[in-house]
Amino acid sequence: MDQPQSNDPATPQTPTLLSLDANALRERFVALGAKPFHAKIAREAVLQRGALEYAQITSLPAALRDTLARELPILSSRETDRRQSRDATTKLLLAFPRGAGRDATVEVVHIPPKDRESRKGATLCVSTQVGCPVACPFCASGRNGLVRNLEAHEILEQFVRGRAIGELGRSVVMGIGEPLLNYANLSSALDVVHDEMGIGARKITVSTVGFPERLRRIAPTKPRFQLAISLHTPFQEQRDVLVPAMKGVSIEDVLEAGDDWFEHTGREVTYEYVLLSGENDSVEHAERLALRVAGRRCSVNLIPFNPVDESGYRRPTQLSVDRFHAILAERGVVATVRWSRGMEGDAACGQLRVRALPQRAS
Ligand code: SAH
């Protein structure tokens, strides 16, 4: 029978280097005849330098590298596609195995700094779920509902794949999925990203539709990331449509959970607002939004809508984006306009979606 290679996916349930914690990894290494410190070398090479194959870890003995390549895959996913847009944004499609018929791909986006000379490193956009149960009508990710949560090591693996493309300076948990609905797995992955990959708490942003009770439960644990809440409108009836999973949850309750977050963590919340032409970009919307957020310790990110097939929504003009921005500024609200990158590779906010897994060659 063929042995899996390290660049080949693990079969479902096969432990991988990334699915074992540091202790379990040491035990596994020793069982394979390695020294305990070899486990540390391997884990650091993978997490800190993005080694995807044991062959790249030349500080391990050659015979051990061969054994490991046969016995303990580093990753469980397969890279099924890679696209680069003109602005150097790379989108990876990763297929995670898990039982017959449940294989699925998620997308990871690696966004290098605009200024090529910059030494800050790239931003990596990662996914937390296969599909998404929230079903915002302007977003491609929730079109087919939720398939399943990603495991912690599957979330971590996206960081390693991203690190293999280039140095990471920041991470945004803004790929596919609602992070608070898979929070335990996300938070154990982010602990490793923070502690072992060295991405600081202010460089990790988690974006959520903002379930207030969940946020209130999490805030006292002082999570080591920045929080972004997708608000999208100051009007209750409209939010019930734009963020269907939040129907019946009052906007004021969401904002109060944001205030509570700041009180516990000392970090201001960012409210995200996708600007949809003719829907939520009016003067009235801007004024009402300002009334809701002015005086709170927060800022607003305005994201002009990125076209998604058949959504029926339109991208606003520069003029209307500027007008909206100016109204907020006049009322003392700190706002930034985020024109997305990666548009021609369908890698911008809201354009990521689950794809069917291509048939595996047998
Ligand atoms: N699921 C998370 C992260 C989504 S991506 C969340 O809902 O917060 C980050 C932001 O992009 C969210 O505010 C999301 O609503 C927004 N977004 C979704 N689709 C978009 C689109 N087509 N154009 C622009 N922004 C979009």
Coordinates of C-alpha atoms and ligand atoms in Angstrom, one line a residue:
M1 CA 0.0 0.0 0.0
D2 CA 1.2 3.5 -0.7
Q3 CA 2.4 5.4 2.3
P4 CA 1.2 9.0 2.5
Q5 CA 3.9 11.5 1.7
S6 CA 4.2 14.7 3.8
N7 CA 2.9 16.8 0.9
D8 CA 0.1 14.3 0.4
P9 CA -2.9 14.6 2.6
A10 CA -3.5 12.5 5.6
T11 CA -6.4 10.2 5.3
P12 CA -9.2 11.1 7.7
Q13 CA -8.5 10.5 11.4
T14 CA -4.8 10.2 10.8
P15 CA -3.0 12.3 13.3
T16 CA -0.8 15.1 11.8
L17 CA 2.0 17.1 13.2
L18 CA -0.4 20.0 13.6
S19 CA -3.2 18.0 15.2
L20 CA -1.0 17.0 18.1
D21 CA -0.1 19.4 20.9
A22 CA 3.5 19.9 21.9
N23 CA 3.4 17.0 24.5
A24 CA 1.7 14.5 22.2
L25 CA 4.0 15.4 19.4
R26 CA 7.1 14.7 21.6
E27 CA 5.6 11.3 22.5
R28 CA 4.9 10.5 18.9
F29 CA 8.4 11.5 17.8
V30 CA 10.0 9.4 20.6
A31 CA 7.8 6.4 19.5
L32 CA 9.2 6.8 16.0
G33 CA 12.7 6.7 17.3
A34 CA 13.4 10.4 17.4
K35 CA 14.8 12.5 20.3
P36 CA 12.4 14.7 22.2
F37 CA 14.1 17.9 21.0
H38 CA 13.5 16.8 17.4
A39 CA 9.8 17.4 17.9
K40 CA 10.5 20.9 19.0
I41 CA 12.7 21.5 15.9
A42 CA 10.0 20.2 13.6
R43 CA 7.1 22.1 15.3
E44 CA 9.1 25.4 15.1
A45 CA 10.1 24.8 11.5
V46 CA 6.5 24.3 10.6
L47 CA 4.9 27.1 12.7
Q48 CA 7.7 29.7 12.4
R49 CA 9.0 29.1 8.9
G50 CA 6.1 27.5 7.2
A51 CA 7.9 24.2 6.3
L52 CA 5.3 22.0 4.5
E53 CA 7.6 19.0 4.1
Y54 CA 10.1 17.3 6.3
A55 CA 12.6 17.5 3.5
Q56 CA 12.8 21.2 4.2
I57 CA 13.7 20.6 7.8
T58 CA 17.4 19.9 7.2
S59 CA 18.3 20.2 10.9
L60 CA 16.6 16.8 11.4
P61 CA 18.6 13.6 10.6
A62 CA 17.9 12.4 7.1
A63 CA 16.7 9.0 8.1
L64 CA 14.3 10.5 10.6
R65 CA 12.9 12.8 7.9
D66 CA 12.1 9.8 5.8
T67 CA 10.4 8.0 8.7
L68 CA 8.4 11.1 9.6
A69 CA 7.4 11.6 5.9
R70 CA 5.9 8.1 5.9
E71 CA 4.4 8.1 9.4
L72 CA 3.3 11.5 10.4
P73 CA 2.0 13.9 7.8
I74 CA 2.5 17.6 8.6
L75 CA -0.9 18.7 7.2
S76 CA -4.3 17.2 6.6
S77 CA -5.4 19.4 3.7
R78 CA -4.6 19.3 0.1
E79 CA -4.1 22.5 -1.9
T80 CA -6.5 22.0 -4.8
D81 CA -6.1 25.4 -6.4
R82 CA -4.0 28.6 -6.2
R83 CA -4.9 31.9 -7.9
Q84 CA -3.0 35.1 -7.9
S85 CA -4.5 38.4 -8.8
R86 CA -2.5 41.3 -10.4
D87 CA -2.1 43.0 -7.0
A88 CA -0.2 39.8 -5.8
T89 CA -3.0 38.6 -3.6
T90 CA -2.9 34.8 -3.5
K91 CA -6.0 32.7 -2.9
L92 CA -5.6 29.1 -1.9
L93 CA -8.3 26.5 -2.1
L94 CA -7.7 23.8 0.6
A95 CA -9.5 20.5 0.8
F96 CA -9.9 19.0 4.2
P97 CA -10.7 15.3 4.4
R98 CA -13.2 14.1 6.9
G99 CA -15.3 11.0 6.2
A100 CA -16.9 10.0 3.0
G101 CA -19.0 12.7 1.3
R102 CA -18.1 15.4 3.7
D103 CA -14.8 16.6 2.1
A104 CA -14.9 20.3 1.4
T105 CA -12.7 23.2 0.5
V106 CA -12.2 26.5 2.2
E107 CA -10.4 29.5 1.0
V108 CA -7.4 31.3 2.5
V109 CA -6.2 34.6 1.1
H110 CA -2.6 35.9 1.4
I111 CA -2.4 39.6 0.9
P112 CA 1.1 41.0 0.7
P113 CA 1.8 44.6 1.9
K114 CA 1.1 47.2 -0.8
D115 CA 4.5 48.6 -0.5
R116 CA 6.8 45.9 -1.6
E117 CA 9.6 47.3 0.4
S118 CA 7.6 47.2 3.6
R119 CA 8.9 44.7 6.1
K120 CA 5.6 44.4 8.0
G121 CA 4.7 41.1 6.3
A122 CA 1.4 40.0 4.7
T123 CA -2.1 39.8 6.0
L124 CA -3.7 36.4 6.0
C125 CA -7.4 36.0 5.8
V126 CA -8.6 32.6 7.3
S127 CA -11.8 30.7 7.4
T128 CA -13.4 29.1 10.5
Q129 CA -16.2 27.0 8.9
V130 CA -16.9 25.1 5.7
G131 CA -19.8 27.2 4.5
C132 CA -21.6 29.6 6.8
P133 CA -25.0 29.5 8.5
V134 CA -25.5 33.3 8.7
A135 CA -26.6 33.7 5.0
C136 CA -26.1 37.4 4.5
P137 CA -27.7 38.1 1.1
F138 CA -24.8 40.1 -0.2
C139 CA -22.1 37.5 0.7
A140 CA -21.2 34.4 -1.4
S141 CA -19.9 32.4 1.6
G142 CA -23.3 31.5 3.0
R143 CA -25.0 30.6 -0.2
N144 CA -25.2 26.9 0.6
G145 CA -25.5 27.0 4.3
L146 CA -23.1 25.4 6.8
V147 CA -21.3 22.1 6.0
R148 CA -19.3 21.8 9.2
N149 CA -17.0 23.5 11.7
L150 CA -13.2 23.4 11.1
E151 CA -11.1 21.7 13.7
A152 CA -8.5 23.8 15.5
H153 CA -5.7 22.2 13.6
E154 CA -7.5 22.8 10.3
I155 CA -7.6 26.5 11.2
L156 CA -4.0 26.5 12.2
E157 CA -3.0 24.7 9.0
Q158 CA -4.3 27.7 7.0
F159 CA -1.8 29.9 8.9
V160 CA 1.1 27.5 8.1
R161 CA 0.1 27.4 4.4
G162 CA 0.0 31.2 4.4
R163 CA 3.4 31.4 6.2
A164 CA 4.8 29.1 3.5
I165 CA 3.9 31.8 0.9
G166 CA 5.6 34.6 2.9
E167 CA 6.1 36.3 6.2
L168 CA 2.9 37.1 8.0
G169 CA 2.4 40.4 9.8
R170 CA -1.3 40.3 10.5
S171 CA -4.3 38.0 10.3
V172 CA -7.9 38.6 9.8
V173 CA -10.4 35.9 10.6
M174 CA -12.7 37.2 7.8
G175 CA -12.8 34.2 5.5
I176 CA -15.7 31.8 5.3
G177 CA -17.7 31.1 8.4
E178 CA -19.0 32.8 11.6
P179 CA -16.1 32.7 14.1
L180 CA -18.3 32.8 17.3
L181 CA -20.1 29.7 16.2
N182 CA -16.8 27.7 16.2
Y183 CA -15.2 29.7 19.0
A184 CA -13.5 26.9 21.0
N185 CA -11.6 25.6 18.0
L186 CA -10.8 29.1 16.8
S187 CA -9.5 30.2 20.1
S188 CA -7.2 27.2 20.6
A189 CA -5.8 27.8 17.0
L190 CA -5.3 31.5 17.7
D191 CA -3.4 30.7 21.0
V192 CA -0.8 28.9 18.9
V193 CA -0.7 31.6 16.3
H194 CA -0.1 34.2 19.0
D195 CA 2.3 32.2 21.2
E196 CA 4.2 30.2 18.6
M197 CA 3.9 32.0 15.3
G198 CA 4.4 35.3 17.1
I199 CA 1.5 37.3 15.7
G200 CA 0.5 39.8 18.4
A201 CA -2.9 40.4 19.7
R202 CA -3.3 43.7 18.0
K203 CA -2.4 42.1 14.7
I204 CA -5.2 39.5 14.8
T205 CA -8.8 40.6 14.0
V206 CA -11.8 38.4 14.4
S207 CA -14.9 39.5 12.5
T208 CA -18.4 38.4 13.7
V209 CA -22.0 39.3 13.3
G210 CA -21.8 39.9 17.0
F211 CA -24.0 37.6 19.1
P212 CA -24.3 39.7 22.3
E213 CA -24.5 36.9 24.9
R214 CA -21.5 35.1 23.4
L215 CA -19.5 38.3 23.3
R216 CA -20.4 39.0 27.0
R217 CA -19.2 35.5 27.9
I218 CA -15.9 35.8 26.0
A219 CA -14.9 39.4 26.9
P220 CA -13.9 38.7 30.5
T221 CA -11.4 36.1 29.3
K222 CA -9.6 39.0 27.6
P223 CA -9.0 37.2 24.2
R224 CA -5.9 38.2 22.4
F225 CA -7.4 39.6 19.3
Q226 CA -9.2 42.7 18.0
L227 CA -12.9 42.4 17.5
A228 CA -14.8 43.6 14.5
I229 CA -18.6 43.4 14.4
S230 CA -20.5 43.4 11.1
L231 CA -23.2 46.0 11.7
H232 CA -24.1 47.0 8.1
T233 CA -27.1 49.3 9.0
P234 CA -28.4 51.4 11.8
F235 CA -32.0 50.3 11.2
Q236 CA -33.4 47.2 12.9
E237 CA -35.7 46.0 10.2
Q238 CA -33.0 46.3 7.6
R239 CA -30.4 44.4 9.7
D240 CA -32.9 41.6 10.1
V241 CA -32.7 41.2 6.3
L242 CA -29.0 41.9 5.8
V243 CA -27.8 39.7 8.7
P244 CA -30.6 37.0 8.8
A245 CA -29.1 35.0 11.6
M246 CA -29.4 38.1 13.9
K247 CA -33.1 38.6 13.3
G248 CA -34.7 39.6 16.6
V249 CA -31.4 40.7 18.2
S250 CA -31.5 44.4 18.8
I251 CA -28.8 46.6 17.3
E252 CA -28.6 48.4 20.7
D253 CA -27.9 45.1 22.4
V254 CA -25.1 44.4 19.9
L255 CA -23.6 47.9 20.5
E256 CA -23.8 47.4 24.3
A257 CA -21.9 44.1 24.0
G258 CA -19.3 46.1 22.0
D259 CA -19.0 48.6 24.9
D260 CA -18.7 45.7 27.4
W261 CA -15.9 44.3 25.2
F262 CA -14.0 47.5 25.4
E263 CA -14.5 47.7 29.2
H264 CA -13.1 44.2 29.7
T265 CA -10.3 44.1 27.1
G266 CA -9.3 47.8 26.7
R267 CA -9.6 47.3 23.0
E268 CA -12.0 49.3 20.8
V269 CA -14.4 47.4 18.6
T270 CA -14.5 48.2 14.9
Y271 CA -18.0 48.2 13.3
E272 CA -18.0 47.0 9.7
Y273 CA -20.4 48.4 7.3
V274 CA -20.7 47.1 3.8
L275 CA -21.9 49.9 1.5
L276 CA -24.6 48.7 -0.8
S277 CA -25.7 51.2 -3.4
G278 CA -29.2 52.5 -2.9
E279 CA -29.7 50.2 0.1
N280 CA -27.8 51.5 3.1
D281 CA -25.6 54.3 1.8
S282 CA -28.1 57.2 2.1
V283 CA -27.5 60.4 4.1
E284 CA -30.2 59.2 6.5
H285 CA -28.3 56.0 7.1
A286 CA -25.1 57.8 7.8
E287 CA -26.8 60.2 10.2
R288 CA -28.5 57.5 12.1
L289 CA -25.3 55.4 12.2
A290 CA -23.5 58.4 13.7
L291 CA -26.2 58.8 16.3
R292 CA -25.8 55.1 17.3
V293 CA -22.0 55.0 17.5
A294 CA -20.8 58.6 18.3
G295 CA -19.6 58.7 21.9
R296 CA -18.7 55.0 22.0
R297 CA -15.1 53.8 22.1
C298 CA -15.1 52.3 18.6
S299 CA -14.4 53.0 14.9
V300 CA -16.2 52.2 11.7
N301 CA -14.8 50.4 8.6
L302 CA -16.8 51.2 5.4
I303 CA -16.4 48.4 2.9
P304 CA -17.8 49.3 -0.6
F305 CA -19.7 46.2 -1.8
N306 CA -17.6 43.7 -3.9
P307 CA -19.8 42.2 -6.6
V308 CA -21.0 38.7 -6.0
D309 CA -22.9 36.9 -8.8
E310 CA -26.6 37.2 -8.8
S311 CA -26.8 39.0 -5.5
G312 CA -28.7 41.9 -7.0
Y313 CA -26.7 44.4 -5.0
R314 CA -24.5 47.2 -6.5
R315 CA -21.2 48.8 -5.7
P316 CA -21.7 52.4 -4.6
T317 CA -19.9 55.2 -6.4
Q318 CA -16.8 56.9 -5.0
L319 CA -18.9 60.0 -4.5
S320 CA -21.5 58.3 -2.4
V321 CA -18.8 56.5 -0.3
D322 CA -17.1 59.9 0.3
R323 CA -20.4 61.5 1.3
F324 CA -21.2 58.8 3.8
H325 CA -17.6 59.0 5.2
A326 CA -17.8 62.8 5.5
I327 CA -21.1 62.7 7.4
L328 CA -19.6 60.3 9.9
A329 CA -16.5 62.4 10.3
E330 CA -18.5 65.6 10.8
R331 CA -20.2 63.9 13.7
G332 CA -17.0 62.8 15.3
V333 CA -17.0 59.1 14.2
V334 CA -13.7 57.7 13.3
A335 CA -14.2 55.8 10.0
T336 CA -12.0 54.3 7.4
V337 CA -12.9 53.2 3.8
R338 CA -11.6 49.7 2.9
W339 CA -11.5 49.2 -0.8
S340 CA -10.9 45.4 -0.9
R341 CA -8.0 43.9 -2.7
G342 CA -8.0 40.6 -4.6
M343 CA -11.1 41.5 -6.6
E344 CA -10.2 39.9 -9.9
G345 CA -9.3 36.7 -8.2
D346 CA -12.6 36.6 -6.4
A347 CA -10.6 36.8 -3.2
A348 CA -12.1 40.0 -1.8
C349 CA -14.5 40.2 1.2
G350 CA -17.7 38.4 0.5
Q351 CA -16.5 36.7 -2.6
L352 CA -15.1 33.5 -0.9
R353 CA -17.2 30.5 -1.2
V354 CA -17.2 26.7 -0.6
R355 CA -16.4 24.8 -3.8
A356 CA -17.1 21.2 -4.6
L357 CA -14.1 19.1 -4.1
P358 CA -12.6 18.0 -7.4
Q359 CA -12.4 14.2 -7.7
R360 CA -9.3 12.8 -6.3
A361 CA -7.1 11.0 -8.9
S362 CA -6.9 7.4 -7.9
Ligands
SAH1 N1 -18.4 36.1 8.7 C1 -17.7 37.3 9.3 C2 -16.5 37.7 8.4 C3 -17.0 38.1 7.0 S1 -15.9 39.0 5.9 C4 -18.7 38.4 9.5 O1 -19.8 38.3 9.0 O2 -18.3 39.3 10.2 C5 -15.6 40.5 6.5 C6 -16.6 41.6 6.2 O3 -16.9 41.6 4.8 C7 -18.0 41.4 6.9 O4 -18.4 42.6 7.5 C8 -18.9 41.0 5.8 O5 -20.2 41.3 6.0 C9 -18.3 41.8 4.6 N2 -18.8 41.3 3.3 C10 -19.4 40.2 3.0 N3 -19.7 40.2 1.7 C11 -19.2 41.3 1.2 C12 -19.2 41.8 -0.2 N4 -19.7 41.1 -1.2 N5 -18.6 43.0 -0.3 C13 -18.0 43.7 0.7 N6 -18.0 43.2 1.9 C14 -18.6 42.0 2.2

